[in-house]
Amino acid sequence: MKLWYAKASPFVRKVLIVAHERELIDKIELLNAAANVVDPDKGVITTNPTGKIPALVLEDGADARVATDTSETVLFDSRVICDYLDSIHDGKRLTPRSGSKRYEIMTLEALGDAIMDAAVGNRYETFLRPEDKRWDKWSEGQMLKVTNGLDRIEANWLKTLGRVPNMGSISVACALGYLDFRYSELNWRKGRKGLARWFKRFEQRGSYIATRHDS
Ligand code: BEZ
């Protein structure tokens, strides 16, 4: 399999952590994408028309069929790719196949993804957009999504995060890792002791260390 990737993307990191956790990483070849929202990588566009990463190109004969410009079999976005990787190993599923736990974990994954979406969106606004075109109110709105999301996780989701990784906890770990990488001044641990304690353990996992944004 080939994965279009950029080291700074928390959504790519999510896929890579799943691949490490389920011992699939050696089956994935990394294709470096020039991460540029204004002018997306042409190679990525042949795989994903929106130019967004991560995008996974499957081996011929894999049992997923998606029409592309190149007749390759491709998967995107990170949720779809993670779900696919979770379906091709023999270990315990990161998202249970059925039952109420399935929807609990999927909802936590969606919350982690939404925090990442807001944080990445605001990074584009405050770093890439020309200074005279920036809109502070929009930025504040994005960061409110981040802090509200973190507060809700602290209040309601610590039990679901648990000690054994699941698809929700991996997404949340990627969101927190991205905040440490791009928003260290946010000091997200302040007032969120439970989440900080949980993350301290997660940060020590081999899968997390191997996928650091700054390595
Ligand atoms: C970043 O530089 O923060 C970034 C790059 C690619 C995707 C998402 C975020």
CSV table of C-alpha atoms and ligand atoms in Angstrom, one decimal:
chain,number,residue,atom,x,y,z
A,1,MET,CA,0.0,0.0,0.0
A,2,LYS,CA,1.1,3.6,-0.6
A,3,LEU,CA,0.2,6.5,1.6
A,4,TRP,CA,0.3,10.1,0.6
A,5,TYR,CA,1.5,11.8,3.6
A,6,ALA,CA,3.0,14.9,5.3
A,7,LYS,CA,4.6,14.7,8.7
A,8,ALA,CA,2.9,17.8,10.1
A,9,SER,CA,-0.6,16.4,9.4
A,10,PRO,CA,-2.4,15.1,12.5
A,11,PHE,CA,-4.8,13.1,10.2
A,12,VAL,CA,-1.8,11.4,8.6
A,13,ARG,CA,-0.5,10.7,12.1
A,14,LYS,CA,-3.7,9.0,13.0
A,15,VAL,CA,-3.4,6.6,10.1
A,16,LEU,CA,0.3,5.9,10.9
A,17,ILE,CA,-0.5,5.2,14.6
A,18,VAL,CA,-3.1,2.7,13.6
A,19,ALA,CA,-0.6,1.1,11.2
A,20,HIS,CA,2.0,0.8,14.0
A,21,GLU,CA,-0.5,-0.4,16.6
A,22,ARG,CA,-1.7,-3.2,14.3
A,23,GLU,CA,1.7,-4.0,12.9
A,24,LEU,CA,0.9,-3.0,9.3
A,25,ILE,CA,3.5,-0.2,9.0
A,26,ASP,CA,5.9,-2.3,7.0
A,27,LYS,CA,3.3,-2.9,4.4
A,28,ILE,CA,3.0,0.9,3.8
A,29,GLU,CA,5.2,2.9,1.5
A,30,LEU,CA,5.2,6.6,2.3
A,31,LEU,CA,4.8,9.1,-0.6
A,32,ASN,CA,5.7,12.6,0.5
A,33,ALA,CA,3.1,15.1,-0.4
A,34,ALA,CA,3.9,18.8,-0.8
A,35,ALA,CA,1.3,20.1,1.8
A,36,ASN,CA,0.0,23.2,0.2
A,37,VAL,CA,-3.7,24.1,0.6
A,38,VAL,CA,-3.5,26.8,-2.2
A,39,ASP,CA,-1.8,24.6,-4.7
A,40,PRO,CA,-2.3,20.9,-3.7
A,41,ASP,CA,0.2,18.3,-4.7
A,42,LYS,CA,-0.5,17.1,-8.3
A,43,GLY,CA,0.3,13.6,-7.4
A,44,VAL,CA,-2.2,13.6,-4.6
A,45,ILE,CA,-4.9,15.0,-6.9
A,46,THR,CA,-4.6,12.0,-9.1
A,47,THR,CA,-5.5,9.9,-6.0
A,48,ASN,CA,-7.9,12.3,-4.2
A,49,PRO,CA,-9.4,15.0,-6.4
A,50,THR,CA,-9.6,17.4,-3.5
A,51,GLY,CA,-5.8,17.1,-3.0
A,52,LYS,CA,-6.3,16.3,0.7
A,53,ILE,CA,-4.0,13.9,2.7
A,54,PRO,CA,-3.9,11.2,3.9
A,55,ALA,CA,-4.9,9.2,0.8
A,56,LEU,CA,-4.1,5.5,0.6
A,57,VAL,CA,-3.4,3.6,-2.7
A,58,LEU,CA,-4.2,-0.1,-2.3
A,59,GLU,CA,-2.4,-3.0,-3.8
A,60,ASP,CA,-4.1,-4.4,-7.0
A,61,GLY,CA,-6.7,-6.9,-6.0
A,62,ALA,CA,-7.6,-5.3,-2.7
A,63,ASP,CA,-11.3,-5.6,-2.1
A,64,ALA,CA,-12.2,-1.9,-2.3
A,65,ARG,CA,-13.0,-0.3,-5.6
A,66,VAL,CA,-13.1,3.5,-6.1
A,67,ALA,CA,-13.0,5.2,-9.5
A,68,THR,CA,-10.0,7.5,-9.9
A,69,ASP,CA,-8.2,9.2,-12.8
A,70,THR,CA,-5.6,6.5,-12.7
A,71,SER,CA,-7.8,3.4,-12.2
A,72,GLU,CA,-5.9,2.8,-8.9
A,73,THR,CA,-7.9,1.6,-5.9
A,74,VAL,CA,-7.7,4.4,-3.4
A,75,LEU,CA,-9.2,5.3,0.0
A,76,PHE,CA,-9.6,8.6,1.8
A,77,ASP,CA,-10.1,10.3,4.3
A,78,SER,CA,-8.4,9.3,7.5
A,79,ARG,CA,-11.6,7.7,9.0
A,80,VAL,CA,-12.0,5.5,5.9
A,81,ILE,CA,-8.3,4.6,5.8
A,82,CYS,CA,-8.2,3.8,9.5
A,83,ASP,CA,-11.3,1.7,9.3
A,84,TYR,CA,-9.8,-0.2,6.3
A,85,LEU,CA,-6.5,-0.9,8.2
A,86,ASP,CA,-8.6,-2.0,11.2
A,87,SER,CA,-10.3,-4.6,9.0
A,88,ILE,CA,-7.2,-6.3,7.6
A,89,HIS,CA,-5.4,-7.4,10.8
A,90,ASP,CA,-6.2,-10.4,13.1
A,91,GLY,CA,-6.0,-8.6,16.4
A,92,LYS,CA,-8.7,-6.9,18.5
A,93,ARG,CA,-10.6,-4.2,16.5
A,94,LEU,CA,-9.9,-0.6,17.3
A,95,THR,CA,-13.6,0.1,16.5
A,96,PRO,CA,-15.9,-2.7,17.6
A,97,ARG,CA,-17.9,-4.2,14.7
A,98,SER,CA,-21.2,-3.7,16.5
A,99,GLY,CA,-23.0,-2.7,19.7
A,100,SER,CA,-23.3,0.5,21.6
A,101,LYS,CA,-19.5,0.6,22.2
A,102,ARG,CA,-19.0,1.0,18.4
A,103,TYR,CA,-20.9,4.3,18.3
A,104,GLU,CA,-19.4,5.5,21.5
A,105,ILE,CA,-15.9,5.1,20.0
A,106,MET,CA,-16.9,6.5,16.6
A,107,THR,CA,-18.3,9.6,18.3
A,108,LEU,CA,-15.1,10.1,20.3
A,109,GLU,CA,-13.1,9.7,17.0
A,110,ALA,CA,-15.4,12.3,15.4
A,111,LEU,CA,-14.8,14.7,18.4
A,112,GLY,CA,-11.0,14.2,18.1
A,113,ASP,CA,-11.2,14.8,14.3
A,114,ALA,CA,-13.3,17.9,14.8
A,115,ILE,CA,-10.7,19.4,17.2
A,116,MET,CA,-8.0,18.6,14.6
A,117,ASP,CA,-10.0,20.2,11.8
A,118,ALA,CA,-10.5,23.4,13.8
A,119,ALA,CA,-6.8,23.6,14.9
A,120,VAL,CA,-5.5,22.9,11.4
A,121,GLY,CA,-8.0,25.4,9.9
A,122,ASN,CA,-6.9,28.0,12.3
A,123,ARG,CA,-3.2,27.3,11.6
A,124,TYR,CA,-3.9,28.0,7.9
A,125,GLU,CA,-5.6,31.2,8.9
A,126,THR,CA,-2.9,32.5,11.2
A,127,PHE,CA,0.2,31.2,9.4
A,128,LEU,CA,-0.6,31.0,5.7
A,129,ARG,CA,-3.2,33.6,5.0
A,130,PRO,CA,-1.7,37.1,4.2
A,131,GLU,CA,-1.9,39.2,7.4
A,132,ASP,CA,-4.2,41.9,6.0
A,133,LYS,CA,-6.8,39.3,5.0
A,134,ARG,CA,-7.0,37.5,8.4
A,135,TRP,CA,-10.2,37.5,10.4
A,136,ASP,CA,-9.7,37.3,14.1
A,137,LYS,CA,-13.4,36.4,14.8
A,138,TRP,CA,-13.1,33.3,12.6
A,139,SER,CA,-9.9,32.3,14.4
A,140,GLU,CA,-11.5,32.7,17.8
A,141,GLY,CA,-14.4,30.6,16.6
A,142,GLN,CA,-12.1,27.8,15.6
A,143,MET,CA,-10.2,27.9,18.9
A,144,LEU,CA,-13.5,27.9,20.8
A,145,LYS,CA,-14.3,24.6,19.1
A,146,VAL,CA,-10.9,23.3,20.2
A,147,THR,CA,-11.3,24.3,23.9
A,148,ASN,CA,-15.0,23.3,24.1
A,149,GLY,CA,-14.1,19.9,22.6
A,150,LEU,CA,-11.2,19.4,25.1
A,151,ASP,CA,-13.5,20.4,28.0
A,152,ARG,CA,-16.1,17.9,27.0
A,153,ILE,CA,-13.5,15.1,26.8
A,154,GLU,CA,-12.3,16.0,30.3
A,155,ALA,CA,-15.8,16.0,31.6
A,156,ASN,CA,-17.4,13.0,29.8
A,157,TRP,CA,-14.9,10.9,27.9
A,158,LEU,CA,-12.0,9.8,30.1
A,159,LYS,CA,-13.5,6.4,30.6
A,160,THR,CA,-13.8,5.8,26.9
A,161,LEU,CA,-10.2,6.9,26.4
A,162,GLY,CA,-9.2,4.1,28.6
A,163,ARG,CA,-5.8,2.4,28.8
A,164,VAL,CA,-6.0,0.2,25.7
A,165,PRO,CA,-6.0,2.3,22.5
A,166,ASN,CA,-9.2,2.5,20.5
A,167,MET,CA,-10.0,4.5,17.4
A,168,GLY,CA,-11.4,7.3,19.5
A,169,SER,CA,-8.4,7.5,21.8
A,170,ILE,CA,-6.0,7.5,18.9
A,171,SER,CA,-7.8,10.4,17.3
A,172,VAL,CA,-7.8,12.4,20.6
A,173,ALA,CA,-4.1,11.6,21.1
A,174,CYS,CA,-3.4,13.0,17.6
A,175,ALA,CA,-5.4,16.2,18.4
A,176,LEU,CA,-3.4,16.7,21.6
A,177,GLY,CA,-0.1,16.0,19.8
A,178,TYR,CA,-1.0,18.6,17.2
A,179,LEU,CA,-1.8,21.2,19.8
A,180,ASP,CA,1.5,20.5,21.5
A,181,PHE,CA,3.2,20.9,18.1
A,182,ARG,CA,1.5,24.0,16.8
A,183,TYR,CA,-0.2,25.6,19.8
A,184,SER,CA,2.1,25.0,22.8
A,185,GLU,CA,1.1,28.5,24.1
A,186,LEU,CA,-2.5,27.2,24.5
A,187,ASN,CA,-1.3,25.2,27.5
A,188,TRP,CA,-4.3,22.8,27.0
A,189,ARG,CA,-3.3,20.7,30.1
A,190,LYS,CA,-4.2,23.6,32.4
A,191,GLY,CA,-7.6,22.7,34.1
A,192,ARG,CA,-7.7,19.3,32.4
A,193,LYS,CA,-5.9,17.1,34.8
A,194,GLY,CA,-7.6,13.8,33.8
A,195,LEU,CA,-6.9,14.3,30.1
A,196,ALA,CA,-3.3,15.4,30.9
A,197,ARG,CA,-2.8,12.2,33.0
A,198,TRP,CA,-4.3,10.0,30.3
A,199,PHE,CA,-2.1,11.6,27.6
A,200,LYS,CA,1.1,11.2,29.6
A,201,ARG,CA,0.7,7.4,29.3
A,202,PHE,CA,-0.3,7.5,25.6
A,203,GLU,CA,2.7,9.6,24.8
A,204,GLN,CA,4.9,6.8,25.9
A,205,ARG,CA,3.5,4.3,23.3
A,206,GLY,CA,5.9,3.2,20.6
A,207,SER,CA,3.4,4.1,17.9
A,208,TYR,CA,3.1,7.7,19.2
A,209,ILE,CA,6.9,8.1,19.5
A,210,ALA,CA,7.5,6.7,16.0
A,211,THR,CA,5.2,9.2,14.5
A,212,ARG,CA,6.2,12.5,16.2
A,213,HIS,CA,5.6,15.6,14.0
A,214,ASP,CA,9.0,17.0,14.9
A,215,SER,CA,11.2,13.9,14.4
B,1,BEZ,C1,0.8,21.9,9.5
B,1,BEZ,O1,1.8,22.4,9.0
B,1,BEZ,O2,0.4,22.3,10.6
B,1,BEZ,C2,-0.1,21.0,8.7
B,1,BEZ,C3,0.4,20.5,7.5
B,1,BEZ,C4,-0.3,19.6,6.7
B,1,BEZ,C5,-1.6,19.2,7.1
B,1,BEZ,C6,-2.1,19.7,8.3
B,1,BEZ,C7,-1.3,20.6,9.1
